[in-house]
Short mmCIF file of C-alpha atoms and ligand atoms in Angstrom, two decimals:
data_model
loop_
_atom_site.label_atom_id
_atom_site.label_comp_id
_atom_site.label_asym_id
_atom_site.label_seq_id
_atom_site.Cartn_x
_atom_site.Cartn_y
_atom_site.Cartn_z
CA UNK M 1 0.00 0.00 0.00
CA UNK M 2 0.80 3.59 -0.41
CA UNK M 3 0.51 7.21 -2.09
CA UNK M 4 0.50 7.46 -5.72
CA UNK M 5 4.44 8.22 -5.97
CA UNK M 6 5.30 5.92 -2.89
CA UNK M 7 7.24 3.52 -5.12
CA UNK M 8 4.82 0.41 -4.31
CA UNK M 9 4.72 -0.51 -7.99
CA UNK M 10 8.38 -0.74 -8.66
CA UNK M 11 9.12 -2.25 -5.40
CA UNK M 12 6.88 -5.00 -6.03
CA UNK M 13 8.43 -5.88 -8.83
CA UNK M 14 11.30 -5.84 -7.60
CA UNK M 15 10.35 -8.65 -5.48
CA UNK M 16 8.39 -10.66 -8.49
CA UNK M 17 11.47 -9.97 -10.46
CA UNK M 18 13.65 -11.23 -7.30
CA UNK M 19 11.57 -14.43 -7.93
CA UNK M 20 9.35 -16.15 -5.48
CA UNK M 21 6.32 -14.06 -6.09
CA UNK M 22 4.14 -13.01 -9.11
CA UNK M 23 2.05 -9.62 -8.97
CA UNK M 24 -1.32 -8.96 -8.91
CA UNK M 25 -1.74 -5.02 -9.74
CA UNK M 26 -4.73 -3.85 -10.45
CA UNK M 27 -3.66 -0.88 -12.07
CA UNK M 28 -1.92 -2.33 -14.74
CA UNK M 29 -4.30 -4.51 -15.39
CA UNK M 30 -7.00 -1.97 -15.87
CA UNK M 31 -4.82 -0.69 -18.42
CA UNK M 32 -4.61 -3.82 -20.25
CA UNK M 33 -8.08 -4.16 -20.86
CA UNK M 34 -7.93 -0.63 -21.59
CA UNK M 35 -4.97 -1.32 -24.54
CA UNK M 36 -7.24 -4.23 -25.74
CA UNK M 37 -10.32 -2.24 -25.79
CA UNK M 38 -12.38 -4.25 -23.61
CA UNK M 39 -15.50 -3.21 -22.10
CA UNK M 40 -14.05 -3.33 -18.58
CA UNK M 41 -11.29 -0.76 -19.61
CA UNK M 42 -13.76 1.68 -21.60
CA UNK M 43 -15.10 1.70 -17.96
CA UNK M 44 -12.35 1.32 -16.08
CA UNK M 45 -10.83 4.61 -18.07
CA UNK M 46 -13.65 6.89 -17.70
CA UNK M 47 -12.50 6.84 -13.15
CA UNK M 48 -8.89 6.82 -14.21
CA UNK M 49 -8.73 9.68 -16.27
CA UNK M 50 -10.43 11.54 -13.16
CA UNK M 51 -7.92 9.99 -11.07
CA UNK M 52 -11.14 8.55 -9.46
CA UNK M 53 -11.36 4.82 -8.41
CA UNK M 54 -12.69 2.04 -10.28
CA UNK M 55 -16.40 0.95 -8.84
CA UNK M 56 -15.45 -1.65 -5.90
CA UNK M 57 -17.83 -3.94 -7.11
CA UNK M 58 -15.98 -4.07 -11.24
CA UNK M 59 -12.44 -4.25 -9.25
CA UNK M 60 -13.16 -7.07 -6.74
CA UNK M 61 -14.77 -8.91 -9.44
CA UNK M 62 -11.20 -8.63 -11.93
CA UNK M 63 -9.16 -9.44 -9.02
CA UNK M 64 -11.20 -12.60 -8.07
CA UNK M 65 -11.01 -13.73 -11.39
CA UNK M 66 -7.25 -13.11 -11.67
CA UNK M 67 -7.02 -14.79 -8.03
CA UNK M 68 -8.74 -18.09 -9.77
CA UNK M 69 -6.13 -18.57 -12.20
CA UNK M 70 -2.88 -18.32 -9.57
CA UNK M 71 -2.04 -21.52 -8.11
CA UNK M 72 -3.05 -22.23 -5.04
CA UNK M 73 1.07 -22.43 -3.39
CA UNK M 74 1.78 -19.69 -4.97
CA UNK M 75 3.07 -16.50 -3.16
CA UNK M 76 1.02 -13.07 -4.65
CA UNK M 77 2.45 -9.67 -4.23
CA UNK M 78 -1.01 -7.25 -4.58
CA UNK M 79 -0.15 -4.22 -5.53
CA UNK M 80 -2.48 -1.13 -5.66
CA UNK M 81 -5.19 -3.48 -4.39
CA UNK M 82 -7.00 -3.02 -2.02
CA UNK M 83 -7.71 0.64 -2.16
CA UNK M 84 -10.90 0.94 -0.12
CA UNK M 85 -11.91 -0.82 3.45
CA UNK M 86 -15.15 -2.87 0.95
CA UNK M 87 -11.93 -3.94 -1.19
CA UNK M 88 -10.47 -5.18 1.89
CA UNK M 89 -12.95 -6.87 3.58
CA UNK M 90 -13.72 -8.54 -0.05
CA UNK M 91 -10.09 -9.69 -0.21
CA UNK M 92 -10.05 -11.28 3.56
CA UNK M 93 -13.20 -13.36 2.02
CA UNK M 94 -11.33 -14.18 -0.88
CA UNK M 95 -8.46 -15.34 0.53
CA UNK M 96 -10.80 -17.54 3.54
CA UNK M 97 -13.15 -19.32 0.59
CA UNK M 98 -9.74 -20.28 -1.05
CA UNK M 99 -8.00 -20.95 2.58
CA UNK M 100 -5.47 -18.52 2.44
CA UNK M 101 -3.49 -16.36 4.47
CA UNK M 102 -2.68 -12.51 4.25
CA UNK M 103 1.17 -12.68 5.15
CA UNK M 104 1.93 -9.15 5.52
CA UNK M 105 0.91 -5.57 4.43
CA UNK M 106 3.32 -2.73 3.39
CA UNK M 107 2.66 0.51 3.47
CA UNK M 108 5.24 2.60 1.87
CA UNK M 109 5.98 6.26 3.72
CA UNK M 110 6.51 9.37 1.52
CA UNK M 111 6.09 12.75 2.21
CA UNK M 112 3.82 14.23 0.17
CA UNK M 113 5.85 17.22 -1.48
CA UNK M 114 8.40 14.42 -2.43
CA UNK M 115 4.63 12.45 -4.06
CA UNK M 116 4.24 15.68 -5.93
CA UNK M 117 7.97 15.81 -7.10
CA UNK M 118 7.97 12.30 -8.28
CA UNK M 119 4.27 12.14 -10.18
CA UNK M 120 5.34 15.31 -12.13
CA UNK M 121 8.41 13.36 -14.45
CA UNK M 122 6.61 10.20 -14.87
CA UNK M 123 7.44 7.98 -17.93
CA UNK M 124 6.60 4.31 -18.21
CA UNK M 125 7.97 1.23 -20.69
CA UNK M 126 5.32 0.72 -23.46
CA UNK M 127 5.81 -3.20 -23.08
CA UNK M 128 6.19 -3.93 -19.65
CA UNK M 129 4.90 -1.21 -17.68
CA UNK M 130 8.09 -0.43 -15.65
CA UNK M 131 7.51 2.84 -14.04
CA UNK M 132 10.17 5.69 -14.02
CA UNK M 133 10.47 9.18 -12.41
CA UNK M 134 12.52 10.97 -15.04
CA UNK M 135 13.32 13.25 -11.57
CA UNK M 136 14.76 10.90 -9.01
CA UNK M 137 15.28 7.28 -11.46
CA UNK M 138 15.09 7.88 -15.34
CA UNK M 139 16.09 4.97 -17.15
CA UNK M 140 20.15 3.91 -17.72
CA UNK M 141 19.70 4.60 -21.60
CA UNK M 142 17.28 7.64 -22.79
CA UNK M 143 13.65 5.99 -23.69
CA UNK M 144 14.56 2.50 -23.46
CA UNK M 145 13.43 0.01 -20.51
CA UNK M 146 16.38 -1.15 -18.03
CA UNK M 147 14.09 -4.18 -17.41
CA UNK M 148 13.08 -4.83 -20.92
CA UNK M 149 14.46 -3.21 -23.64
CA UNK M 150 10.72 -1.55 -24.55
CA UNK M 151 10.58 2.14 -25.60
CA UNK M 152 9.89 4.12 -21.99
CA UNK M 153 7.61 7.05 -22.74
CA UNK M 154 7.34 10.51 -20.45
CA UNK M 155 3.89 11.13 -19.10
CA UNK M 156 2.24 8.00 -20.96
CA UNK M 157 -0.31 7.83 -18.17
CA UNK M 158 -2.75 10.22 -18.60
CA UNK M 159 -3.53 10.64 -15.23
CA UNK M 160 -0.43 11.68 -14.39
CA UNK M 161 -1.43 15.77 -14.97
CA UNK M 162 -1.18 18.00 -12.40
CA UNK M 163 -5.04 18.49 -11.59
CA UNK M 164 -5.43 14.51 -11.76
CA UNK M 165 -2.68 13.78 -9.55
CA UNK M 166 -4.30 16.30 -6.98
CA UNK M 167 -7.29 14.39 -7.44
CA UNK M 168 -5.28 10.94 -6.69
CA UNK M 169 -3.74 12.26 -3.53
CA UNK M 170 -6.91 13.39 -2.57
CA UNK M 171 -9.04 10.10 -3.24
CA UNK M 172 -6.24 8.41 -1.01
CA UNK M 173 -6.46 10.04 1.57
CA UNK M 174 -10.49 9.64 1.57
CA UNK M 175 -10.47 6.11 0.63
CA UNK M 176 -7.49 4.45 1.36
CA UNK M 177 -6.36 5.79 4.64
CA UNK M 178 -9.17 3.76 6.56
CA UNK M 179 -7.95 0.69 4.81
CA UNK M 180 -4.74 1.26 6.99
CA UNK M 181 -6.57 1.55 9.93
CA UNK M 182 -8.10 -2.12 9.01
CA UNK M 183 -4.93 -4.24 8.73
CA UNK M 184 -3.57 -2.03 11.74
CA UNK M 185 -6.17 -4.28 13.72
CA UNK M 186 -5.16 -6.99 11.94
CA UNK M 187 -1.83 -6.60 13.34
CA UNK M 188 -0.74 -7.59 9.65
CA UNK M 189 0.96 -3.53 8.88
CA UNK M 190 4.65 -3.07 8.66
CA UNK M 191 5.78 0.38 7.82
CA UNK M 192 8.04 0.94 5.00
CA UNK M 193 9.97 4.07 4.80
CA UNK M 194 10.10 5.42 1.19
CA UNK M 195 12.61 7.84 0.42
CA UNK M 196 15.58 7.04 -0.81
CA UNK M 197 17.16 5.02 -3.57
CA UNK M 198 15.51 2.02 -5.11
CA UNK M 199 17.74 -0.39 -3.89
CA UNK M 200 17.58 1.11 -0.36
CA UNK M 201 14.00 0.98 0.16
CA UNK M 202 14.17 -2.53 -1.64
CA UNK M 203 16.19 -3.73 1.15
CA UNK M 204 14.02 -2.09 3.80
CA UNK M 205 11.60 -4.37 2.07
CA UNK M 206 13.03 -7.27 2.06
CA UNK M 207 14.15 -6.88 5.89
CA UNK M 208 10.36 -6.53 6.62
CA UNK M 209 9.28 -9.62 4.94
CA UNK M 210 12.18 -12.26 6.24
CA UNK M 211 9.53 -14.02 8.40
CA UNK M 212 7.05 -14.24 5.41
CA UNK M 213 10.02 -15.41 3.53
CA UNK M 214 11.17 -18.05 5.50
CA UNK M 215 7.43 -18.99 6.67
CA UNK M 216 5.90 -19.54 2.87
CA UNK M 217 7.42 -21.81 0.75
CA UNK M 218 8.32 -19.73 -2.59
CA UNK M 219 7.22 -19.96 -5.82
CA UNK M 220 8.74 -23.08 -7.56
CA UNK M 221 9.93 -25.09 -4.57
CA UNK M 222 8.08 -28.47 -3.71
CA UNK M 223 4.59 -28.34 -2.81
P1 AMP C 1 -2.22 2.52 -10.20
O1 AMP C 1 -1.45 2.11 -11.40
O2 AMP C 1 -2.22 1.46 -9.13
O3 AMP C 1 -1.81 3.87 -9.68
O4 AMP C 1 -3.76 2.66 -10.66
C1 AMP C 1 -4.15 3.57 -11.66
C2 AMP C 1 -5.65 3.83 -11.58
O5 AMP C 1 -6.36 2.59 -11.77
C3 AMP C 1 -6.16 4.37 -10.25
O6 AMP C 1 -5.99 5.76 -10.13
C4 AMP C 1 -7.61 3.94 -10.31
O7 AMP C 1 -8.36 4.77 -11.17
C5 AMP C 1 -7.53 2.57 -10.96
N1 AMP C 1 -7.33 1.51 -9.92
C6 AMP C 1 -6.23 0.75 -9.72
N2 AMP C 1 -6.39 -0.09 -8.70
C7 AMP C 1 -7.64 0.13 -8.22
C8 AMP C 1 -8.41 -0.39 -7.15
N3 AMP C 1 -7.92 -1.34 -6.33
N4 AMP C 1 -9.66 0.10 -6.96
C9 AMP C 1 -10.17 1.04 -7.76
N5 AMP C 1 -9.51 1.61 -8.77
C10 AMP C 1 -8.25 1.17 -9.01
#
């Protein structure tokens, strides 16, 4: 969990890439229906471009889905998901009908002027989605994806402009705040603090997780 900005996308895939884990983020797949034209990103694009959220009911619905088709031993990194307490309490059902457990949640600290600083230079990779802040980590070589090779594009998302981006931050705070609050009494919370390099707050993350580490078995090993 976190801000828009906080760094939650590229630190979980960090981790996925790290192996172990794949990624469920809702965001990203929002905009895949919305590069294939689907009906659920025609919708999904008319709250996005208002930096609004996607109707709980439409989001719960593509995550279950996506939840049916990961194996069952398989470790999932959720990332922008959930973003509202009726997302949450949706995903502790989810994860009881299918008898599984919520290891940890991380929220990821950052103050908000450094938020502002780091939506304002945003470019992403065409093909793989790898996010970039052209301020604070642009890519090694000009328009081309560390990760992938894939052309990296400034401000592809258009919800990255300055009044939409207010609009984010402020849909956070309203909706996604109180889902902190919920896995606080869950005791499941671990604070992440999110300035910094990449590979600093990566480690942070990875110091956090150690128990859920050594606890799960990860992707690939014997059942
Ligand atoms: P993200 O890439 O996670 O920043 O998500 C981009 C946009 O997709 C958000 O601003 C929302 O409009 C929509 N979205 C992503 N995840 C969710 C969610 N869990 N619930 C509702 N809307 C979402």
């Amino acid at each position: 969990m976190g801000a828009p900005g906080s760094g939650k996308g590229t630190q979980a895939r960090l981790l996925v890439d790290s192996g172990g884990y794949v990624q469920l983020a809702t965001g990203d797949l929002f905009r895949d229906h919305l590069r294939r034209k689907t009906d659920l990103g025609t919708l999904a694009q008319s709250f996005m471009d208002r930096g609004e959220y996607v109707p709980d009911e439409v989001t719960v619905k593509m995550v279950r889905a996506c939840l049916g088709e990961i194996g069952s031993g398989t470790r999932v990194v959720f990332d922008g998901f959930p973003r509202t307490v009726a997302q949450a309490i949706a995903l502790d059902g989810l994860l009881a009908e299918r008898r599984r457990r919520l290891a940890a949640v991380l929220l990821f600290e950052v103050p908000r002027e450094r938020l502002l600083e780091r939506l304002g230079g945003r470019a992403t990779c065409s093909d793989c989605q790898q996010m970039y802040s052209l301020a604070i980590r642009p890519p090694k070589r000009e328009g081309v994806c560390d990760r992938c090779g894939g052309p990296v594009v400034a401000t592809a998302r258009a919800d990255d402009s300055p009044d939409v981006v207010g609009r984010r931050l402020e849909v956070y705070d309203e909706q996604t705040r109180p889902v902190v609050e919920h896995y606080e009494r869950q005791g499941v919370l671990r604070h992440i603090p999110g300035e910094g390099s990449i590979d600093e707050v990566f480690a942070r993350v990875r110091a956090a997780i150690t128990d859920v580490d050594s606890s799960f078995p990860p992707n690939g090993a014997a059942a």
